[in-house]
N, CA, C and O atoms as a Tinker XYZ file with bonds, in Angstrom:
   352  protein
     1  N     -2.145000  -22.459000   11.969000    73     2
     2  CA    -2.239000  -21.204000   12.337000    64     1     3
     3  C     -0.858000  -20.347000   11.694000    63     2     4     5
     4  O     -0.904000  -19.319000   11.018000    81     3
     5  N      0.111000  -20.948000   12.036000    73     3     6
     6  CA     1.262000  -20.350000   11.449000    64     5     7
     7  C      1.129000  -19.786000    9.962000    63     6     8     9
     8  O      1.530000  -18.656000    9.682000    81     7
     9  N      0.532000  -20.650000    9.011000    73     7    10
    10  CA     0.676000  -20.533000    7.608000    64     9    11
    11  C     -0.438000  -19.184000    7.524000    63    10    12    13
    12  O     -0.228000  -18.312000    6.680000    81    11
    13  N     -1.352000  -19.108000    8.243000    73    11    14
    14  CA    -2.525000  -17.997000    8.434000    64    13    15
    15  C     -1.650000  -16.620000    8.464000    63    14    16    17
    16  O     -1.676000  -15.734000    7.611000    81    15
    17  N     -0.855000  -16.659000    9.674000    73    15    18
    18  CA    -0.200000  -15.687000    9.998000    64    17    19
    19  C      0.825000  -15.082000    8.963000    63    18    20    21
    20  O      0.930000  -13.865000    8.808000    81    19
    21  N      1.438000  -15.837000    8.391000    73    19    22
    22  CA     2.352000  -15.840000    7.330000    64    21    23
    23  C      2.064000  -15.142000    6.100000    63    22    24    25
    24  O      2.838000  -14.447000    5.441000    81    23
    25  N      0.658000  -15.459000    5.839000    73    23    26
    26  CA    -0.191000  -15.101000    4.723000    64    25    27
    27  C     -0.348000  -13.315000    5.052000    63    26    28    29
    28  O     -0.057000  -12.299000    4.422000    81    27
    29  N     -0.918000  -13.584000    6.281000    73    27    30
    30  CA    -1.485000  -12.112000    6.601000    64    29    31
    31  C     -0.125000  -11.008000    6.655000    63    30    32    33
    32  O     -0.116000   -9.788000    6.493000    81    31
    33  N      0.822000  -11.814000    6.905000    73    31    34
    34  CA     2.215000  -10.806000    6.873000    64    33    35
    35  C      2.479000  -10.324000    5.487000    63    34    36    37
    36  O      2.704000   -9.156000    5.168000    81    35
    37  N      2.418000  -11.477000    4.614000    73    35    38
    38  CA     2.923000  -11.244000    3.269000    64    37    39
    39  C      2.063000  -10.179000    2.260000    63    38    40    41
    40  O      2.527000   -9.509000    1.337000    81    39
    41  N      0.560000  -10.248000    2.772000    73    39    42
    42  CA    -0.551000   -9.727000    2.089000    64    41    43
    43  C     -0.909000   -8.220000    2.506000    63    42    44    45
    44  O     -1.305000   -7.392000    1.685000    81    43
    45  N     -0.747000   -7.985000    3.710000    73    43    46
    46  CA    -1.290000   -6.878000    4.406000    64    45    47
    47  C     -0.031000   -6.247000    5.175000    63    46    48    49
    48  O      0.287000   -5.150000    4.715000    81    47
    49  N      0.584000   -6.600000    6.012000    73    47    50
    50  CA     1.568000   -5.780000    6.788000    64    49    51
    51  C      2.969000   -5.595000    6.142000    63    50    52    53
    52  O      3.509000   -4.549000    6.502000    81    51
    53  N      3.620000   -6.280000    5.360000    73    51    54
    54  CA     4.788000   -5.960000    4.584000    64    53    55
    55  C      4.555000   -4.768000    3.346000    63    54    56    57
    56  O      5.374000   -3.877000    3.120000    81    55
    57  N      3.260000   -4.952000    2.600000    73    55    58
    58  CA     3.085000   -3.958000    1.717000    64    57    59
    59  C      2.559000   -2.671000    2.462000    63    58    60    61
    60  O      2.632000   -1.605000    1.850000    81    59
    61  N      2.003000   -2.691000    3.815000    73    59    62
    62  CA     1.786000   -1.399000    4.402000    64    61    63
    63  C      2.901000   -0.649000    5.153000    63    62    64    65
    64  O      2.839000    0.522000    5.526000    81    63
    65  N      4.118000   -1.655000    5.347000    73    63    66
    66  CA     5.299000   -1.050000    5.847000    64    65    67
    67  C      5.915000   -0.641000    4.851000    63    66    68    69
    68  O      6.630000    0.346000    5.028000    81    67
    69  N      5.850000   -1.255000    3.463000    73    67    70
    70  CA     6.458000   -0.592000    2.491000    64    69    71
    71  C      5.931000    0.927000    1.946000    63    70    72    73
    72  O      6.628000    1.892000    1.633000    81    71
    73  N      4.529000    0.805000    1.942000    73    71    74
    74  CA     3.811000    2.422000    1.662000    64    73    75
    75  C      4.361000    3.077000    2.764000    63    74    76    77
    76  O      4.937000    4.113000    2.434000    81    75
    77  N      4.387000    2.799000    4.122000    73    75    78
    78  CA     4.575000    3.901000    5.031000    64    77    79
    79  C      6.155000    4.419000    5.058000    63    78    80    81
    80  O      6.400000    5.573000    5.408000    81    79
    81  N      7.331000    3.400000    4.627000    73    79    82
    82  CA     8.528000    3.911000    4.344000    64    81    83
    83  C      8.718000    4.675000    3.351000    63    82    84    85
    84  O      9.467000    5.649000    3.421000    81    83
    85  N      7.898000    4.255000    2.008000    73    83    86
    86  CA     8.012000    5.245000    0.887000    64    85    87
    87  C      7.520000    6.641000    1.140000    63    86    88    89
    88  O      8.061000    7.588000    0.570000    81    87
    89  N      6.476000    6.817000    2.004000    73    87    90
    90  CA     6.099000    7.876000    2.256000    64    89    91
    91  C      6.904000    8.705000    3.156000    63    90    92    93
    92  O      7.092000    9.904000    2.954000    81    91
    93  N      7.412000    8.006000    4.224000    73    91    94
    94  CA     8.171000    8.527000    5.342000    64    93    95
    95  C      9.537000    8.940000    4.784000    63    94    96    97
    96  O      9.940000   10.012000    5.235000    81    95
    97  N     10.343000    8.325000    3.898000    73    95    98
    98  CA    11.594000    8.916000    3.333000    64    97    99
    99  C     11.534000    9.709000    2.497000    63    98   100   101
   100  O     12.571000   10.300000    2.196000    81    99
   101  N     10.409000    9.985000    1.875000    73    99   102
   102  CA    10.018000   11.262000    0.794000    64   101   103
   103  C      9.279000   12.374000    1.549000    63   102   104   105
   104  O      8.784000   13.262000    0.855000    81   103
   105  N      9.151000   12.436000    2.776000    73   103   106
   106  CA     8.377000   13.437000    3.468000    64   105   107
   107  C      8.878000   14.779000    3.380000    63   106   108   109
   108  O      8.112000   15.704000    3.651000    81   107
   109  N     10.247000   15.045000    2.983000    73   107   110
   110  CA    10.610000   16.554000    2.898000    64   109   111
   111  C     10.615000   16.966000    1.463000    63   110   112   113
   112  O     10.933000   18.127000    1.209000    81   111
   113  N     10.307000   16.172000    0.523000    73   111   114
   114  CA    10.546000   16.101000   -1.040000    64   113   115
   115  C      9.266000   17.067000   -1.426000    63   114   116   117
   116  O      8.197000   16.939000   -0.829000    81   115
   117  N      9.411000   17.814000   -2.225000    73   115   118
   118  CA     8.337000   18.958000   -2.452000    64   117   119
   119  C      7.063000   18.057000   -3.009000    63   118   120   121
   120  O      5.892000   18.183000   -2.651000    81   119
   121  N      7.578000   17.137000   -3.956000    73   119   122
   122  CA     6.443000   16.656000   -4.610000    64   121   123
   123  C      6.304000   14.950000   -3.833000    63   122   124   125
   124  O      6.069000   13.938000   -4.494000    81   123
   125  N      6.455000   14.967000   -2.729000    73   123   126
   126  CA     6.341000   13.552000   -2.037000    64   125   127
   127  C      5.090000   12.978000   -1.994000    63   126   128   129
   128  O      4.897000   11.768000   -1.873000    81   127
   129  N      3.984000   14.070000   -2.120000    73   127   130
   130  CA     2.483000   13.339000   -2.184000    64   129   131
   131  C      2.404000   12.893000   -3.383000    63   130   132   133
   132  O      1.232000   12.545000   -3.529000    81   131
   133  N      3.022000   12.690000   -4.394000    73   131   134
   134  CA     2.874000   12.226000   -5.668000    64   133   135
   135  C      3.119000   10.591000   -5.420000    63   134   136   137
   136  O      2.479000    9.700000   -5.980000    81   135
   137  N      4.044000   10.432000   -4.587000    73   135   138
   138  CA     3.923000    8.657000   -4.120000    64   137   139
   139  C      2.639000    8.079000   -3.820000    63   138   140   141
   140  O      2.124000    7.054000   -4.267000    81   139
   141  N      2.218000    8.907000   -2.997000    73   139   142
   142  CA     0.886000    8.416000   -2.480000    64   141   143
   143  C     -0.210000    8.551000   -3.688000    63   142   144   145
   144  O     -0.975000    7.601000   -3.847000    81   143
   145  N     -0.312000    9.625000   -4.495000    73   143   146
   146  CA    -1.349000    9.336000   -5.456000    64   145   147
   147  C     -1.110000    8.480000   -6.337000    63   146   148   149
   148  O     -2.001000    7.928000   -6.981000    81   147
   149  N      0.249000    8.233000   -6.495000    73   147   150
   150  CA     0.627000    6.980000   -7.500000    64   149   151
   151  C     -0.012000    5.625000   -7.234000    63   150   152   153
   152  O     -0.597000    4.942000   -8.075000    81   151
   153  N      0.195000    5.301000   -5.833000    73   151   154
   154  CA    -0.102000    4.139000   -5.173000    64   153   155
   155  C     -1.407000    4.035000   -4.969000    63   154   156   157
   156  O     -1.805000    2.926000   -4.613000    81   155
   157  N     -2.434000    5.164000   -5.136000    73   155   158
   158  CA    -3.742000    5.153000   -4.938000    64   157   159
   159  C     -4.408000    4.686000   -6.603000    63   158   160   161
   160  O     -5.287000    3.858000   -6.843000    81   159
   161  N     -3.681000    5.490000   -7.503000    73   159   162
   162  CA    -4.022000    5.140000   -8.774000    64   161   163
   163  C     -3.546000    3.857000   -9.091000    63   162   164   165
   164  O     -4.123000    3.435000  -10.093000    81   163
   165  N     -2.655000    3.008000   -8.596000    73   163   166
   166  CA    -2.245000    1.830000   -8.878000    64   165   167
   167  C     -3.155000    0.810000   -8.196000    63   166   168   169
   168  O     -3.430000   -0.262000   -8.734000    81   167
   169  N     -3.674000    1.220000   -6.838000    73   167   170
   170  CA    -4.594000    0.434000   -6.410000    64   169   171
   171  C     -5.930000    0.436000   -7.286000    63   170   172   173
   172  O     -6.399000   -0.634000   -7.671000    81   171
   173  N     -6.521000    1.632000   -7.587000    73   171   174
   174  CA    -7.723000    1.627000   -8.306000    64   173   175
   175  C     -7.511000    0.714000   -9.661000    63   174   176   177
   176  O     -8.402000   -0.044000  -10.044000    81   175
   177  N     -6.338000    0.841000  -10.308000    73   175   178
   178  CA    -6.125000    0.067000  -11.640000    64   177   179
   179  C     -5.922000   -1.334000  -11.195000    63   178   180   181
   180  O     -6.155000   -2.082000  -12.144000    81   179
   181  N     -5.603000   -1.937000  -10.201000    73   179   182
   182  CA    -5.290000   -3.146000   -9.788000    64   181   183
   183  C     -6.779000   -3.626000   -9.423000    63   182   184   185
   184  O     -7.263000   -4.684000   -9.826000    81   183
   185  N     -7.366000   -2.793000   -8.687000    73   183   186
   186  CA    -8.846000   -3.488000   -8.786000    64   185   187
   187  C     -9.771000   -3.360000   -9.826000    63   186   188   189
   188  O    -10.868000   -3.918000   -9.783000    81   187
   189  N     -9.388000   -2.636000  -10.794000    73   187   190
   190  CA   -10.291000   -2.679000  -11.939000    64   189   191
   191  C     -9.809000   -3.992000  -12.737000    63   190   192   193
   192  O    -10.693000   -4.696000  -13.224000    81   191
   193  N     -8.480000   -4.359000  -12.898000    73   191   194
   194  CA    -7.950000   -5.557000  -13.466000    64   193   195
   195  C     -8.517000   -6.807000  -12.824000    63   194   196   197
   196  O     -8.896000   -7.804000  -13.439000    81   195
   197  N     -8.528000   -6.611000  -11.370000    73   195   198
   198  CA    -9.054000   -7.957000  -10.665000    64   197   199
   199  C    -10.466000   -8.264000  -10.852000    63   198   200   201
   200  O    -10.906000   -9.390000  -10.620000    81   199
   201  N    -11.289000   -7.172000  -11.318000    73   199   202
   202  CA   -12.552000   -7.510000  -11.353000    64   201   203
   203  C    -13.187000   -7.568000  -12.970000    63   202   204   205
   204  O    -14.325000   -7.977000  -13.198000    81   203
   205  N    -12.244000   -7.087000  -14.034000    73   203   206
   206  CA   -12.546000   -7.207000  -15.200000    64   205   207
   207  C    -11.979000   -8.659000  -15.736000    63   206   208   209
   208  O    -12.752000   -9.440000  -16.290000    81   207
   209  N    -10.591000   -8.979000  -15.544000    73   207   210
   210  CA   -10.191000   -9.951000  -16.250000    64   209   211
   211  C    -10.569000  -11.419000  -15.798000    63   210   212   213
   212  O    -10.076000  -11.689000  -14.702000    81   211
   213  N    -11.231000  -12.318000  -16.296000    73   211   214
   214  CA   -11.883000  -13.544000  -16.025000    64   213   215
   215  C    -10.845000  -14.472000  -15.672000    63   214   216   217
   216  O    -10.334000  -15.181000  -16.539000    81   215
   217  N    -10.403000  -14.537000  -14.169000    73   215   218
   218  CA    -9.441000  -15.392000  -13.792000    64   217   219
   219  C    -10.379000  -16.269000  -12.677000    63   218   220   221
   220  O    -10.594000  -15.975000  -11.501000    81   219
   221  N    -10.891000  -17.511000  -13.490000    73   219   222
   222  CA   -11.806000  -18.412000  -12.692000    64   221   223
   223  C    -10.727000  -19.311000  -11.840000    63   222   224   225
   224  O     -9.791000  -19.871000  -12.411000    81   223
   225  N    -10.887000  -19.379000  -10.775000    73   223   226
   226  CA   -10.013000  -20.242000  -10.066000    64   225   227
   227  C     -8.873000  -19.419000   -9.208000    63   226   228   229
   228  O     -8.569000  -19.756000   -8.063000    81   227
   229  N     -8.311000  -18.367000   -9.851000    73   227   230
   230  CA    -7.207000  -18.049000   -9.528000    64   229   231
   231  C     -7.237000  -16.622000   -8.654000    63   230   232   233
   232  O     -7.934000  -15.694000   -9.065000    81   231
   233  N     -6.563000  -16.510000   -7.605000    73   231   234
   234  CA    -6.461000  -15.183000   -6.853000    64   233   235
   235  C     -5.550000  -14.096000   -6.952000    63   234   236   237
   236  O     -5.527000  -13.126000   -6.195000    81   235
   237  N     -4.758000  -14.314000   -7.978000    73   235   238
   238  CA    -3.638000  -13.450000   -8.092000    64   237   239
   239  C     -3.880000  -12.001000   -8.091000    63   238   240   241
   240  O     -3.283000  -11.188000   -7.386000    81   239
   241  N     -4.996000  -11.696000   -9.117000    73   239   242
   242  CA    -5.097000  -10.211000   -9.003000    64   241   243
   243  C     -5.928000   -9.622000   -8.200000    63   242   244   245
   244  O     -6.046000   -8.397000   -8.245000    81   243
   245  N     -6.700000  -10.436000   -7.265000    73   243   246
   246  CA    -7.175000  -10.153000   -6.249000    64   245   247
   247  C     -6.463000   -9.777000   -4.926000    63   246   248   249
   248  O     -6.787000   -8.940000   -4.085000    81   247
   249  N     -5.312000  -10.697000   -4.973000    73   247   250
   250  CA    -4.254000  -10.657000   -3.805000    64   249   251
   251  C     -3.565000   -9.310000   -4.095000    63   250   252   253
   252  O     -3.611000   -8.335000   -3.343000    81   251
   253  N     -2.995000   -9.365000   -5.140000    73   251   254
   254  CA    -2.004000   -8.142000   -5.542000    64   253   255
   255  C     -2.830000   -6.801000   -5.334000    63   254   256   257
   256  O     -2.344000   -5.810000   -4.790000    81   255
   257  N     -4.039000   -6.864000   -5.789000    73   255   258
   258  CA    -5.124000   -5.576000   -5.478000    64   257   259
   259  C     -4.988000   -5.252000   -3.779000    63   258   260   261
   260  O     -4.742000   -4.214000   -3.164000    81   259
   261  N     -5.229000   -6.450000   -3.407000    73   259   262
   262  CA    -5.075000   -6.095000   -1.658000    64   261   263
   263  C     -4.091000   -5.759000   -1.187000    63   262   264   265
   264  O     -4.037000   -5.058000   -0.177000    81   263
   265  N     -3.084000   -6.197000   -1.829000    73   263   266
   266  CA    -1.350000   -5.786000   -1.349000    64   265   267
   267  C     -1.406000   -4.333000   -1.648000    63   266   268   269
   268  O     -1.197000   -3.554000   -0.718000    81   267
   269  N     -1.698000   -3.815000   -2.992000    73   267   270
   270  CA    -1.331000   -2.554000   -3.347000    64   269   271
   271  C     -2.205000   -1.545000   -2.493000    63   270   272   273
   272  O     -1.743000   -0.483000   -2.077000    81   271
   273  N     -3.692000   -2.023000   -2.232000    73   271   274
   274  CA    -4.412000   -0.979000   -1.407000    64   273   275
   275  C     -4.046000   -1.068000    0.018000    63   274   276   277
   276  O     -4.558000   -0.226000    0.754000    81   275
   277  N     -3.305000   -1.881000    0.502000    73   275   278
   278  CA    -2.703000   -1.919000    1.887000    64   277   279
   279  C     -1.777000   -0.855000    1.677000    63   278   280   281
   280  O     -1.893000    0.158000    2.367000    81   279
   281  N     -0.736000   -0.952000    0.691000    73   279   282
   282  CA     0.206000   -0.035000    0.605000    64   281   283
   283  C     -0.267000    1.446000    0.570000    63   282   284   285
   284  O      0.170000    2.351000    1.281000    81   283
   285  N     -1.032000    1.519000   -0.180000    73   283   286
   286  CA    -1.845000    2.796000   -0.449000    64   285   287
   287  C     -2.569000    3.481000    0.476000    63   286   288   289
   288  O     -2.828000    4.678000    0.355000    81   287
   289  N     -2.917000    2.800000    1.397000    73   287   290
   290  CA    -3.691000    3.178000    2.748000    64   289   291
   291  C     -2.533000    3.480000    3.704000    63   290   292   293
   292  O     -2.659000    4.394000    4.518000    81   291
   293  N     -1.552000    2.845000    3.649000    73   291   294
   294  CA    -0.595000    3.177000    4.765000    64   293   295
   295  C     -0.042000    4.264000    4.435000    63   294   296   297
   296  O      0.122000    5.080000    5.343000    81   295
   297  N      0.404000    4.613000    3.098000    73   295   298
   298  CA     1.075000    6.075000    2.362000    64   297   299
   299  C     -0.006000    7.316000    2.616000    63   298   300   301
   300  O      0.383000    8.437000    2.946000    81   299
   301  N     -1.198000    7.032000    2.450000    73   299   302
   302  CA    -2.249000    7.799000    2.783000    64   301   303
   303  C     -2.277000    8.199000    4.478000    63   302   304   305
   304  O     -2.340000    9.390000    4.783000    81   303
   305  N     -2.245000    7.519000    5.168000    73   303   306
   306  CA    -2.390000    7.841000    6.468000    64   305   307
   307  C     -0.954000    8.472000    6.871000    63   306   308   309
   308  O     -0.933000    9.508000    7.535000    81   307
   309  N      0.215000    7.858000    6.476000    73   307   310
   310  CA     1.586000    8.767000    6.762000    64   309   311
   311  C      1.314000   10.262000    6.181000    63   310   312   313
   312  O      1.482000   11.302000    6.818000    81   311
   313  N      0.926000   10.167000    5.040000    73   311   314
   314  CA     0.743000   11.699000    4.090000    64   313   315
   315  C     -0.106000   12.381000    5.359000    63   314   316   317
   316  O      0.440000   13.342000    5.900000    81   315
   317  N     -1.460000   11.932000    5.892000    73   315   318
   318  CA    -2.021000   12.860000    6.778000    64   317   319
   319  C     -1.333000   13.340000    7.646000    63   318   320   321
   320  O     -1.049000   14.534000    7.743000    81   319
   321  N     -0.856000   12.114000    8.657000    73   319   322
   322  CA     0.241000   12.779000    9.832000    64   321   323
   323  C      1.171000   13.675000    9.401000    63   322   324   325
   324  O      1.420000   14.677000   10.071000    81   323
   325  N      1.721000   13.444000    8.363000    73   323   326
   326  CA     2.873000   14.680000    8.080000    64   325   327
   327  C      2.266000   15.660000    7.653000    63   326   328   329
   328  O      2.840000   16.662000    8.080000    81   327
   329  N      1.221000   15.982000    6.901000    73   327   330
   330  CA     0.639000   17.186000    6.801000    64   329   331
   331  C     -0.051000   18.046000    8.025000    63   330   332   333
   332  O     -0.113000   19.276000    8.026000    81   331
   333  N     -0.598000   17.125000    9.147000    73   331   334
   334  CA    -1.155000   17.549000   10.409000    64   333   335
   335  C     -0.133000   17.872000   11.616000    63   334   336   337
   336  O     -0.462000   18.327000   12.712000    81   335
   337  N      1.130000   17.558000   11.208000    73   335   338
   338  CA     2.319000   17.794000   12.272000    64   337   339
   339  C      2.770000   19.179000   12.151000    63   338   340   341
   340  O      3.306000   19.581000   11.119000    81   339
   341  N      2.567000   19.930000   13.181000    73   339   342
   342  CA     2.752000   21.577000   12.962000    64   341   343
   343  C      4.292000   21.582000   13.273000    63   342   344   345
   344  O      4.714000   22.729000   13.418000    81   343
   345  N      5.134000   20.711000   13.397000    73   343   346
   346  CA     6.337000   20.825000   13.950000    64   345   347
   347  C      7.164000   20.522000   12.234000    63   346   348   349
   348  O      8.354000   20.211000   12.276000    81   347
   349  N      6.787000   20.581000   11.457000    73   347   350
   350  CA     7.559000   20.265000   10.181000    64   349   351
   351  C      8.575000   20.997000    9.997000    63   350   352
   352  O      9.279000   20.837000    9.001000    81   351
């Protein structure tokens, strides 16, 4: 059970935290939403790589794609909260 929680931590939670922190620290920058766009583009590219490259028996590319997707979703949610906040 401990190993499963550790795997979820490294694959989903820590990348989501990194995506949140990146977008949160650059919330006052004029081009801060470019971080979100870059993470989304990287997620799309990594899913393309994960599906195109034949890696029989290896889950490396799919795990990396899940990590970048988790980071980009967190950055996108943070970006939406920042844009909807009227007290900016």
